Amino acid sequence: MKFRSQRVAYLFFATSMLLFTLQILFGFIMAFAHLGFDGLHDIIPFNAARSTHLNLLVVWLLSGFMGAAYYMIPDEANREIYSEKLAIVQWAALNIVGVIAIIGFQFGWWEGRKFLEIPRELDYLVVIDVLLFIFNIGMTIWNGKRFTTTSIVLFVGLTAAALLYLPGMITFDSQVLDSYFRWWVVHLWVEGVWELIMGGIMSYLLIKLTGVDREVIEKWLYVIVGFTFLSGILGTGHHYYYIGTPDYWLWIGGIFSAMEPLAFLGMALYAVGMARAGGMKHPNRIALFWTVGCGVMSFVGAGFLGFAHTLPQVNLWTHGTLVTAMHGHMAFWGAYAMVVMAMIAYAMPRMTGRKLYDHWIPEWAFWVSNVGMMGMTGAFAVAGVAQVYLERKSGMDFLEAQKAIEIHFFGLILAACLLSVGIGLYILNFIQYGLPSEEAVSPGAA
Amino acid sequence: MLSKSQARWFFVGGTAFFGAIFIFLTVDSLREIPARQNQDQMTAAVVRGKHIWDRNNCMGCHTILGEGAYYAPELTRVVERRGKEWIAVFLRDPAAMFPGQRRMVQYDFSPEEIQDLVAFLEWIGRIDTNGFPPQPDLAPATVVASRSTSASTAARPAYFDTICVACHSVGGAGGSVGPALDGVGNRLTAAELDRWLEDPPAVKPGTAMPNLHLPDATRSELVSWLASLK
Ligand code: HEM
Ligand SMILES: [Fe+2]
């Protein structure tokens, strides 16, 4: 790495790895409950396991984004982080808030709003923490006076993500309005500003790993995120079909969300195209695997599987079934888990000075975890489609239909075991790298 | 060929333009939602019910308006499906209604809280949701056996259809948690039926039929009808 302070990224990455492990653990609790083994019901009822699973995901991804920014921004701005101390304080605060939230969930301290369960008091701490982070990153860019497109896109994405957290902090008496503004956070995050974050990180990695000209990469970055907002903003309408909102959302949401896959297709073509143009000469092949994999899998999960249920005629039947879970898993994995894992795979050798990428462990980690996630998606897909036909189309009682699809949760667990092995290998590799070292700092390094 | 600054303008311009439309549509939606959600029927009980719903994170197992988790039934139309009385009885002791099934949390709701939740669910059920959840369109034409197949002299009590049918069938229609009650008058005398309905677990410890705390009048009405099912 070029600058000593880039090493703080390590703290955030380590937090990510730990929380990711916990997230998977809570996922298993839920899968077993679906299969009929709910032995933990009295201590961790399904709703507690679920809130924990979702929020661990959000926090580990945010931690990963922060780590990525702390690594990438100094490199792009060409100077040390504005304040390394502040970064450490902000990291500790993020962990404390996260731990309190997760423990609180087990005691029913939450708001029952999917993805936004963190109670209001802690929301304020989250906001303060994120503001500190943005201040620190912003000052680094400002003082660096080198404004690259990748860092600006990343910065705008992070700032907008923070702003969009606010509509989720309003209390409503109406379930309809509650839901309306909950999507301002959830949808405009994952199908809007988080894509800027993903695009920024991905472009940085492509510049570093493929050697393609920065101008070319950055131009396409603008085109892709342009498409994201062109389709994604009004695409929010695909959540406004059936919640008590006016019916013009049926066609507005349908048309615009149907165009959203284009942005993801662009992302995939862009990653594959740049990797081919650059001839994949960089020795850290694994980091490039994750980067290109991210482009491809985000298209599969978000673009293709999102499209599968986004038209109102289809969504009328699939809304609120396991079909949503099928899409949610592959989309989060492909777009956001993989971009964080790509960044970690790229940054670790540079922060520690050890080149542990040319080995079977990271390579198998990549393939096994991806095959595992594809299996999980398949299991959810079969269960979801069967649920739609039995319960929604044929009018079978809910519990009876669940019994009929129970077996697919066995398949889900098998695939999840595969995913866990892959992630286990990835984390093993992460641990083998050890801590960032002084020797790895070399001002001449890219 | 597109230049980088043109690409940047495409991004900035597109975002501003569609962001503005989105804000405009949001303002319009906020104007239309009160009528669609029957704002005038949002009583204090409904609002209290909504916050009980939130506080207990019911959405962590159920979906409502199709949003939430996929572990437990969709509740948008639950009042239409089950009736208010049934839901009130169910919420007192969920496990008793579905013995041996996937478990809900056993809440300690007061009767007032239960009424609030029921009011909330009833309000939800009336929202204009553009037709969600849809009517099953592949349903096999269920042969609803005529309710007069059991020769019965007394009138069928309404209470039976709100609560008991969830677990029992008569004439082929109803739940299957408990035995079908056709011909139950041959198996049990009126006195036995009365003792059973007063407190099933006292008659048969460990039984899956809950004590429904029936008012005396309802019980005797049920008993005379059941006794006539021969
Ligand atoms: C990386 C990007 C994406 C991620 C991480 C993602 C994730 C999710 C998640 C977690 C949900 C469930 C949300 C909830 O119920 O609270 C969801 C719902 C949905 N997503 Fe996505 N998504 C992405 C992109 C897309 C795209 C591009 C489309 C359309 C082409 C799409 C279509 C939908 C639809 C229609 C629903 C609503 C399902 C329903 O409730 O009926 N998603 N998504
Ligand atoms: Fe969405």
XYZ file of C-alpha atoms and ligand atoms in Angstrom:
720
model
C 0.000 0.000 0.000
C 1.049 3.559 -0.595
C 0.099 5.094 2.731
C 0.453 3.856 6.279
C -3.053 4.880 7.305
C -4.664 2.618 4.736
C -4.132 -0.161 7.255
C -7.274 0.854 9.219
C -9.206 -0.865 6.464
C -8.092 -4.108 8.060
C -10.180 -3.476 11.182
C -13.323 -3.011 9.116
C -12.607 -6.092 7.037
C -12.062 -8.188 10.146
C -15.406 -6.994 11.542
C -17.036 -7.926 8.255
C -15.673 -11.443 8.368
C -16.836 -11.974 11.926
C -20.343 -10.640 11.361
C -20.678 -12.576 8.121
C -19.960 -15.775 10.041
C -22.650 -14.912 12.569
C -25.086 -14.052 9.809
C -24.692 -17.520 8.325
C -25.202 -19.080 11.752
C -28.551 -17.350 12.209
C -29.481 -18.386 8.684
C -29.052 -22.018 9.689
C -31.320 -21.494 12.702
C -34.084 -20.306 10.383
C -33.578 -23.027 7.797
C -33.883 -25.665 10.496
C -37.017 -24.007 11.848
C -38.580 -24.200 8.388
C -37.678 -27.877 8.331
C -39.547 -28.393 11.606
C -36.583 -28.355 13.981
C -37.337 -25.275 16.006
C -35.647 -26.360 19.227
C -34.409 -22.834 19.824
C -37.904 -21.326 19.507
C -38.172 -20.377 23.163
C -34.806 -18.571 23.238
C -34.471 -17.335 19.663
C -37.894 -17.304 17.998
C -37.937 -17.069 14.219
C -38.511 -13.324 14.149
C -35.473 -12.696 16.365
C -33.280 -14.947 14.237
C -34.497 -13.214 11.124
C -33.941 -9.653 12.298
C -30.483 -10.649 13.446
C -29.713 -12.323 10.112
C -30.760 -9.260 8.100
C -29.082 -6.649 10.244
C -25.842 -8.577 10.490
C -25.865 -8.557 6.707
C -26.408 -4.816 6.494
C -23.779 -4.032 9.117
C -21.114 -6.314 7.671
C -21.654 -4.886 4.210
C -21.465 -1.325 5.542
C -18.335 -2.211 7.451
C -16.915 -3.693 4.256
C -17.797 -0.543 2.286
C -16.136 1.606 4.922
C -13.021 -0.561 4.881
C -12.984 -0.404 1.092
C -13.257 3.383 1.188
C -10.470 3.741 3.750
C -8.233 1.608 1.573
C -9.170 3.067 -1.760
C -9.614 6.777 -1.081
C -6.049 7.507 0.111
C -4.751 5.716 -2.930
C -7.010 7.728 -5.240
C -6.589 11.060 -3.466
C -2.885 10.445 -3.090
C -2.559 11.261 0.617
C -2.922 9.738 4.089
C -6.389 9.451 5.611
C -7.432 12.781 7.136
C -7.472 11.276 10.619
C -6.557 7.681 11.309
C -7.584 8.097 14.945
C -11.050 9.203 13.950
C -11.285 6.176 11.702
C -10.484 3.886 14.618
C -12.985 5.630 16.893
C -15.599 5.380 14.194
C -14.820 1.683 13.707
C -15.165 1.004 17.419
C -18.438 2.909 17.559
C -19.828 0.926 14.639
C -18.977 -2.302 16.442
C -20.505 -1.156 19.704
C -23.751 -0.082 18.061
C -23.851 -3.334 16.116
C -23.305 -5.490 19.179
C -25.922 -3.617 21.229
C -28.432 -3.908 18.397
C -27.882 -7.639 17.933
C -28.126 -8.346 21.654
C -31.168 -6.087 21.936
C -32.968 -8.072 19.239
C -32.762 -11.193 21.384
C -34.714 -9.330 24.066
C -37.266 -7.844 21.741
C -35.706 -4.356 21.585
C -36.510 -3.579 17.993
C -38.915 -1.993 15.548
C -40.826 -4.635 13.644
C -39.946 -3.269 10.200
C -38.062 -5.584 7.918
C -34.457 -4.420 7.443
C -34.960 -1.367 9.666
C -35.323 -3.202 12.962
C -32.625 -1.177 14.720
C -34.456 0.814 17.435
C -34.701 4.577 17.078
C -32.243 5.423 19.870
C -29.544 3.413 18.124
C -30.485 4.896 14.746
C -29.148 8.237 15.943
C -25.836 6.630 16.866
C -25.679 4.973 13.459
C -26.224 8.347 11.810
C -23.518 10.029 13.886
C -21.116 7.220 13.151
C -21.745 7.393 9.430
C -21.363 11.184 9.469
C -17.960 10.834 11.128
C -16.984 8.353 8.463
C -18.145 10.570 5.626
C -16.404 13.564 7.134
C -13.163 11.635 7.367
C -13.374 10.344 3.813
C -14.574 13.691 2.484
C -11.684 15.579 4.084
C -9.229 13.067 2.689
C -10.520 13.614 -0.821
C -10.703 17.385 -0.358
C -7.180 17.732 0.977
C -5.855 15.356 -1.629
C -7.033 17.643 -4.440
C -7.020 14.694 -6.777
C -10.643 14.107 -7.670
C -10.957 10.860 -9.546
C -14.280 9.680 -10.885
C -14.130 6.432 -8.932
C -13.646 8.214 -5.639
C -16.339 10.775 -6.399
C -18.853 8.103 -7.345
C -17.997 6.172 -4.194
C -18.277 9.289 -2.061
C -21.589 10.366 -3.551
C -22.900 6.837 -3.048
C -21.879 6.738 0.604
C -23.294 10.187 1.342
C -26.567 9.448 -0.389
C -26.834 6.155 1.484
C -26.510 8.065 4.748
C -29.172 10.594 3.724
C -31.558 7.882 2.603
C -31.374 6.270 6.025
C -33.384 9.211 7.379
C -36.829 8.446 5.856
C -36.591 5.137 7.694
C -36.509 7.007 10.987
C -39.967 8.543 10.758
C -42.747 7.021 12.855
C -46.023 6.381 11.041
C -49.410 5.320 12.362
C -50.371 3.927 8.980
C -48.940 0.657 7.753
C -49.231 1.954 4.188
C -47.101 5.042 4.760
C -44.701 3.085 6.910
C -44.203 0.711 4.043
C -44.016 3.496 1.470
C -41.068 5.141 3.161
C -39.432 1.920 4.267
C -38.781 1.332 0.574
C -37.075 4.699 0.257
C -34.407 3.158 2.382
C -34.420 -0.458 1.275
C -35.042 -0.094 -2.448
C -33.209 3.165 -3.055
C -30.259 1.666 -1.242
C -29.865 -1.631 -3.026
C -31.144 -0.552 -6.427
C -29.767 2.955 -6.270
C -26.998 4.417 -4.207
C -25.376 1.149 -3.164
C -24.856 0.503 -6.852
C -22.754 3.673 -6.942
C -20.674 2.277 -4.123
C -20.376 -1.035 -5.927
C -19.570 0.691 -9.224
C -16.917 2.880 -7.599
C -15.179 -0.030 -5.892
C -15.443 -2.240 -8.937
C -13.983 0.398 -11.240
C -11.086 0.993 -8.891
C -10.364 -2.736 -8.846
C -10.636 -2.988 -12.627
C -8.218 -0.101 -13.080
C -5.757 -1.760 -10.715
C -6.172 -5.317 -11.909
C -6.575 -5.048 -15.665
C -4.431 -2.095 -16.598
C -7.131 -0.719 -18.900
C -6.987 3.042 -19.327
C -8.639 4.936 -16.472
C -10.474 7.315 -18.815
C -12.252 4.451 -20.554
C -13.245 2.741 -17.325
C -14.507 5.928 -15.718
C -16.573 6.915 -18.712
C -18.417 3.607 -18.668
C -18.859 3.908 -14.936
C -20.894 7.093 -15.488
C -22.972 5.469 -18.179
C -23.791 2.482 -15.975
C -24.691 4.425 -12.847
C -26.641 6.767 -15.100
C -28.757 3.791 -16.164
C -29.087 2.721 -12.560
C -30.838 5.929 -11.568
C -32.730 6.326 -14.791
C -34.494 3.031 -14.137
C -34.033 2.500 -10.405
C -35.644 5.647 -9.021
C -39.041 5.128 -10.618
C -38.396 1.392 -10.349
C -39.226 1.834 -6.647
C -42.754 1.501 -7.991
C -42.385 -2.294 -8.075
C -42.876 -2.167 -4.308
C -45.930 0.063 -4.642
C -48.160 -2.338 -6.547
C -50.123 -3.904 -3.714
C -49.642 -1.955 -0.515
C -52.475 0.555 -0.830
C -50.771 3.016 -3.190
C -52.366 4.382 -6.399
C -52.624 2.059 -9.356
C -50.480 4.121 -11.722
C -47.536 2.527 -9.925
C -48.457 -0.750 -11.598
C -47.284 0.442 -14.977
C -44.686 2.994 -13.875
C -43.078 0.493 -11.514
C -43.406 -2.265 -14.089
C -41.817 -0.379 -16.972
C -38.962 1.233 -15.077
C -38.014 -1.711 -12.889
C -38.020 -3.907 -15.987
C -35.190 -1.686 -17.274
C -33.132 -2.039 -14.110
C -31.455 -5.250 -15.282
C -29.793 -3.190 -18.024
C -27.623 -1.465 -15.449
C -26.601 -4.834 -14.048
C -26.039 -6.243 -17.507
C -23.847 -3.208 -18.157
C -21.943 -3.917 -14.962
C -21.360 -7.542 -16.013
C -20.295 -6.738 -19.584
C -18.085 -3.979 -18.277
C -16.273 -6.239 -15.815
C -15.833 -9.077 -18.298
C -14.929 -6.729 -21.123
C -12.293 -4.814 -19.162
C -10.804 -8.024 -17.799
C -10.460 -9.380 -21.337
C -9.110 -6.124 -22.723
C -6.478 -6.051 -20.008
C -5.528 -9.655 -20.684
C -5.783 -10.613 -16.995
C -2.052 -10.144 -16.432
C -2.177 -9.143 -12.792
C -0.709 -11.844 -10.531
C -3.579 -11.531 -8.030
C -5.929 -13.574 -10.150
C -8.253 -14.267 -7.240
C -9.074 -10.606 -6.740
C -9.971 -10.403 -10.421
C -12.136 -13.543 -10.079
C -14.136 -11.872 -7.340
C -14.390 -8.612 -9.280
C -15.596 -10.174 -12.503
C -17.673 -12.684 -10.541
C -19.364 -9.766 -8.830
C -20.351 -8.266 -12.156
C -21.712 -11.543 -13.465
C -23.477 -12.759 -10.330
C -25.069 -9.391 -9.631
C -26.612 -9.613 -13.080
C -27.892 -13.113 -12.358
C -29.235 -12.316 -8.893
C -30.451 -8.766 -9.228
C -30.983 -8.403 -12.957
C -32.262 -11.782 -14.083
C -33.962 -13.044 -10.916
C -35.210 -9.551 -10.116
C -36.816 -9.325 -13.523
C -38.369 -12.730 -12.968
C -40.856 -11.304 -10.456
C -40.882 -7.587 -11.127
C -43.753 -7.317 -13.604
C -47.060 -6.669 -11.825
C -48.804 -9.637 -13.452
C -46.185 -11.958 -11.964
C -45.675 -10.102 -8.724
C -49.373 -10.320 -7.914
C -48.805 -14.045 -7.311
C -45.245 -14.100 -6.010
C -45.469 -11.077 -3.692
C -44.749 -12.170 -0.145
C -43.573 -15.687 -0.984
C -40.246 -17.486 -0.913
C -39.680 -16.316 -4.496
C -38.576 -13.032 -2.918
C -36.078 -14.898 -0.751
C -34.648 -16.579 -3.845
C -33.962 -13.225 -5.449
C -32.831 -11.458 -2.266
C -30.095 -13.992 -1.541
C -28.472 -14.098 -4.948
C -28.774 -10.326 -5.428
C -27.130 -9.386 -2.143
C -24.488 -12.023 -2.647
C -23.616 -11.175 -6.227
C -23.666 -7.431 -5.943
C -22.591 -6.541 -2.439
C -21.050 -9.514 -0.687
C -18.843 -10.227 -3.679
C -17.690 -6.649 -4.174
C -16.569 -6.485 -0.546
C -14.848 -9.834 -0.884
C -13.152 -8.654 -4.080
C -11.807 -5.599 -2.286
C -10.545 -7.671 0.617
C -8.894 -10.128 -1.752
C -7.154 -7.239 -3.471
C -6.176 -5.263 -0.385
C -4.924 -8.001 1.936
C -1.706 -8.849 0.059
C -0.951 -5.134 -0.256
C -1.587 -4.342 3.383
C 0.313 -7.299 4.782
C 3.022 -7.694 2.163
C 2.273 -11.424 1.905
C 1.246 -12.833 -1.449
C -0.992 -15.687 -0.445
C -3.307 -15.539 -3.417
C -1.748 -18.157 -5.611
C -3.004 -21.119 -3.666
C -5.803 -23.673 -3.632
C -7.444 -22.170 -0.509
C -8.549 -18.804 -1.944
C -9.319 -20.420 -5.266
C -11.597 -23.077 -3.756
C -13.120 -20.448 -1.486
C -14.308 -18.621 -4.586
C -15.755 -21.600 -6.433
C -17.218 -23.496 -3.500
C -18.982 -20.477 -2.028
C -20.418 -19.500 -5.398
C -21.655 -22.983 -6.176
C -23.146 -23.104 -2.677
C -25.001 -19.850 -3.206
C -26.303 -21.025 -6.571
C -27.606 -24.165 -4.881
C -29.327 -22.113 -2.193
C -30.920 -19.917 -4.797
C -32.149 -23.010 -6.607
C -33.643 -24.441 -3.418
C -35.466 -21.172 -2.680
C -36.641 -21.010 -6.279
C -38.190 -24.474 -6.240
C -39.747 -23.897 -2.822
C -41.021 -20.472 -3.845
C -42.562 -21.511 -7.135
C -44.183 -24.535 -5.491
C -45.542 -22.278 -2.746
C -47.025 -19.913 -5.319
C -48.807 -22.740 -7.107
C -50.030 -24.566 -4.021
C -50.974 -21.690 -1.766
C -51.664 -18.752 -4.054
C -52.913 -20.401 -7.226
C -54.704 -23.440 -5.796
C -55.782 -22.064 -2.442
C -54.088 -24.660 -0.244
C -53.850 -23.740 3.420
C -50.582 -22.022 4.355
C -49.311 -24.608 6.826
C -50.252 -27.482 4.533
C -48.378 -25.893 1.631
C -45.372 -25.354 3.874
C -45.372 -29.060 4.728
C -45.398 -29.877 1.034
C -42.320 -27.757 0.322
C -40.455 -28.631 3.503
C -38.051 -30.948 1.714
C -36.563 -28.052 -0.244
C -35.282 -26.629 3.004
C -33.242 -29.779 3.370
C -31.752 -28.963 -0.027
C -31.236 -25.409 1.138
C -29.285 -26.602 4.148
C -27.056 -28.837 2.032
C -26.240 -25.955 -0.293
C -25.730 -23.645 2.669
C -23.168 -26.098 4.041
C -21.271 -25.781 0.792
C -21.423 -22.004 1.004
C -20.182 -22.185 4.590
C -17.199 -24.307 3.554
C -16.339 -21.732 0.906
C -16.644 -18.837 3.311
C -14.675 -20.814 5.889
C -11.815 -21.164 3.398
C -12.002 -17.479 2.540
C -11.763 -16.515 6.189
C -8.938 -18.994 6.737
C -7.061 -17.249 3.952
C -7.882 -13.893 5.537
C -6.444 -15.065 8.850
C -3.325 -16.486 7.183
C -2.515 -13.051 5.829
C -2.082 -11.790 9.363
C -2.016 -8.101 10.280
C -1.026 -5.141 8.094
C 2.709 -4.540 8.317
C 4.992 -1.537 8.201
C 7.155 -3.150 5.525
C 4.218 -3.222 3.175
C 4.141 0.573 3.037
C 5.930 1.745 -0.076
C 5.138 5.173 -1.481
C 5.944 4.055 -5.004
C 3.390 1.257 -4.966
C 0.282 1.591 -7.031
C -18.209 8.520 -29.593
C -19.499 9.464 -26.174
C -17.050 11.503 -24.148
C -16.538 11.294 -20.441
C -18.147 14.628 -19.734
C -21.174 13.685 -21.825
C -21.383 10.490 -19.783
C -21.256 12.551 -16.606
C -24.089 14.755 -17.815
C -26.129 11.719 -18.701
C -25.729 10.560 -15.103
C -26.401 13.889 -13.407
C -29.213 14.923 -15.738
C -30.969 11.565 -15.680
C -30.832 11.375 -11.915
C -32.189 14.891 -11.445
C -34.974 14.396 -13.980
C -36.250 11.072 -12.695
C -35.717 12.111 -9.090
C -38.013 15.072 -9.697
C -40.702 12.866 -11.231
C -40.429 10.497 -8.301
C -40.950 13.318 -5.810
C -43.931 14.539 -7.801
C -45.515 11.084 -7.829
C -44.862 10.722 -4.121
C -46.743 13.930 -3.431
C -49.610 12.652 -5.515
C -49.568 9.258 -3.788
C -49.698 10.928 -0.396
C -52.799 12.735 -1.593
C -54.505 9.551 -2.718
C -53.525 7.202 0.064
C -56.001 8.514 2.682
C -58.963 7.437 0.554
C -57.430 4.095 -0.391
C -56.596 3.221 3.177
C -59.931 4.471 4.601
C -58.346 7.085 6.812
C -61.712 7.728 8.467
C -61.689 4.166 9.811
C -58.262 4.496 11.383
C -59.494 4.596 14.944
C -57.308 4.894 18.011
C -57.591 1.127 18.401
C -56.251 0.580 14.880
C -53.272 2.807 15.594
C -52.589 1.081 18.899
C -52.841 -2.238 17.095
C -50.306 -1.119 14.510
C -47.810 -0.252 17.218
C -48.378 -3.558 19.036
C -47.745 -5.187 15.680
C -44.463 -3.267 15.334
C -43.296 -3.698 18.882
C -43.633 -7.451 18.693
C -42.112 -7.700 15.243
C -44.938 -9.875 13.930
C -43.496 -9.067 10.493
C -40.482 -11.177 11.433
C -42.616 -14.302 10.812
C -45.678 -13.076 8.892
C -46.236 -11.012 5.787
C -48.737 -8.188 5.785
C -49.596 -6.424 2.525
C -47.187 -9.031 1.197
C -44.203 -7.669 3.132
C -42.295 -9.368 5.865
C -41.192 -12.946 6.426
C -42.310 -16.200 4.884
C -42.544 -18.383 7.987
C -46.182 -17.774 8.859
C -49.440 -17.001 7.022
C -50.107 -13.827 5.004
C -52.360 -11.724 7.224
C -53.762 -9.059 4.871
C -57.092 -10.855 4.571
C -57.010 -12.840 7.801
C -60.179 -11.273 9.213
C -62.103 -12.238 6.102
C -60.616 -15.758 6.260
C -61.023 -16.493 9.957
C -63.355 -13.930 11.468
C -62.710 -11.570 14.362
C -63.897 -13.933 17.099
C -61.644 -16.709 15.926
C -58.614 -14.399 15.840
C -59.355 -13.148 19.343
C -59.553 -16.711 20.653
C -56.462 -17.705 18.696
C -54.329 -14.839 19.995
C -55.093 -15.839 23.586
C -53.286 -19.108 23.039
C -51.934 -19.702 19.503
C -50.464 -23.120 20.210
C -53.849 -24.468 21.353
C -55.419 -23.771 17.974
C -52.700 -25.477 15.981
C -51.442 -28.249 18.231
C -48.194 -29.779 17.071
C -47.758 -27.301 14.226
C -45.121 -24.700 13.475
C -45.056 -22.450 16.509
C -46.010 -18.823 16.921
C -44.756 -16.854 19.941
C -46.998 -17.301 22.973
C -47.842 -13.684 23.782
C -49.374 -12.475 27.014
C -51.783 -10.017 25.455
C -54.478 -8.379 27.530
C -58.023 -8.569 26.120
C -57.703 -4.880 25.148
C -54.491 -5.491 23.258
C -56.126 -8.368 21.424
C -59.019 -6.107 20.446
C -56.538 -3.514 19.171
C -54.723 -6.089 17.067
C -57.982 -7.371 15.655
C -59.053 -3.807 14.829
C -55.730 -3.257 13.078
C -56.040 -6.453 11.050
C -59.608 -5.609 10.154
C -58.521 -2.175 8.918
C -55.681 -3.723 6.914
C -58.141 -6.065 5.250
C -60.154 -3.145 3.876
C -57.262 -1.277 2.234
C -57.554 -1.005 -1.528
C -54.538 -3.074 -2.527
C -55.171 -3.337 -6.271
C -56.375 -6.884 -5.747
C -53.730 -8.422 -3.494
C -53.863 -11.179 -2.365
C -55.501 -12.597 -5.479
C -58.206 -15.250 -5.445
C -56.743 -18.664 -6.300
C -57.458 -19.250 -9.968
C -56.471 -22.884 -10.237
C -58.615 -24.013 -7.326
C -60.144 -27.378 -7.973
C -63.886 -26.842 -7.736
C -64.130 -27.868 -4.120
C -67.173 -29.968 -3.530
C -68.580 -28.293 -0.480
C -70.771 -30.998 0.875
C -74.151 -29.644 1.581
C -74.480 -28.643 5.182
C -77.748 -30.449 5.560
C -76.244 -33.911 5.087
C -76.320 -34.485 8.821
C -79.880 -34.739 9.778
C -80.198 -32.146 12.461
C -83.180 -30.690 14.192
C -81.621 -27.735 16.001
C -80.211 -24.722 14.085
C -76.488 -24.676 13.469
C -75.014 -22.123 15.921
C -73.066 -19.257 14.426
C -70.315 -19.767 16.967
C -69.597 -23.155 15.460
C -68.798 -21.547 12.140
C -66.559 -18.877 13.572
C -64.456 -21.021 15.896
C -65.063 -24.743 15.807
C -64.830 -25.214 12.014
C -61.183 -24.241 12.168
C -60.584 -27.668 13.721
C -63.681 -29.764 13.049
C -65.648 -30.634 9.982
C -69.328 -31.352 9.664
C -70.642 -32.677 6.404
C -67.160 -32.658 4.885
C -66.450 -28.948 5.362
C -64.065 -27.672 8.016
C -60.669 -28.283 9.625
C -59.043 -31.595 10.421
C -57.255 -30.908 13.706
C -60.065 -32.598 15.639
C -62.348 -35.411 14.545
C -65.259 -34.834 12.178
C -68.367 -34.223 14.242
C -70.894 -35.889 11.978
C -72.919 -38.251 14.100
C -71.314 -37.054 17.314
C -74.745 -37.233 18.928
C -74.524 -41.012 18.600
C -71.185 -41.140 20.338
C -71.732 -38.716 23.196
C -74.703 -37.757 25.322
C -75.721 -34.170 25.899
C -74.278 -34.326 29.413
C -70.966 -35.644 28.153
C -70.851 -33.015 25.438
C -71.544 -30.326 27.975
C -68.782 -31.492 30.298
C -66.386 -31.752 27.347
C -67.094 -28.280 26.039
C -66.827 -26.747 29.481
C -63.230 -27.809 29.843
C -61.738 -30.423 27.493
C -58.369 -30.720 29.262
C -60.144 -31.493 32.538
C -61.969 -34.388 30.887
C -58.971 -35.617 28.990
C -55.642 -34.239 30.217
C -53.242 -33.448 27.408
C -55.917 -33.194 24.747
C -55.264 -30.930 21.810
C -58.678 -29.318 22.093
C -58.298 -26.059 24.028
C -60.589 -24.742 26.720
C -62.403 -22.037 24.816
C -64.052 -20.494 27.881
C -67.463 -20.548 26.262
C -70.228 -18.499 27.845
C -72.953 -20.762 29.267
C -75.563 -19.737 26.716
C -73.252 -20.460 23.778
C -72.324 -23.795 25.316
C -75.861 -24.989 25.744
C -76.769 -23.884 22.247
C -73.802 -25.868 20.888
C -74.626 -28.889 23.006
C -78.195 -29.152 21.851
C -77.121 -28.840 18.237
C -74.274 -31.353 18.567
C -76.504 -33.816 20.361
C -78.890 -33.640 17.436
C -76.219 -34.650 14.920
C -77.113 -38.293 14.542
C -28.254 -5.756 -5.981
C -29.411 -5.365 -6.149
C -30.620 -5.946 -5.437
C -30.717 -6.452 -4.173
C -29.629 -6.556 -3.124
C -32.091 -6.842 -3.999
C -32.597 -7.401 -2.852
C -33.940 -7.539 -2.570
C -34.504 -7.901 -1.296
C -33.709 -8.204 -0.043
C -35.854 -7.897 -1.412
C -36.869 -8.175 -0.288
C -37.101 -6.859 0.379
C -38.132 -6.844 1.477
O -39.130 -7.580 1.381
O -37.945 -6.076 2.436
C -36.152 -7.540 -2.781
C -37.408 -7.415 -3.301
C -37.671 -7.229 -4.644
N -36.744 -7.045 -5.659
Fe -34.789 -6.826 -5.432
N -32.793 -6.586 -5.150
C -31.920 -6.044 -6.060
C -32.210 -5.667 -7.352
C -33.440 -5.861 -7.980
C -33.733 -5.598 -9.375
C -32.734 -5.068 -10.381
C -35.053 -5.911 -9.555
C -35.905 -5.821 -10.808
C -35.518 -6.061 -11.961
C -35.583 -6.349 -8.291
C -36.883 -6.725 -8.079
C -37.432 -6.931 -6.837
C -38.858 -7.041 -6.577
C -39.985 -6.980 -7.603
C -39.011 -7.217 -5.195
C -40.316 -7.324 -4.406
C -40.704 -8.716 -4.129
C -42.045 -8.707 -3.445
O -42.124 -8.330 -2.274
O -43.028 -9.054 -4.094
N -34.577 -6.306 -7.363
N -34.965 -7.335 -3.465
Fe -36.672 -2.959 -5.389
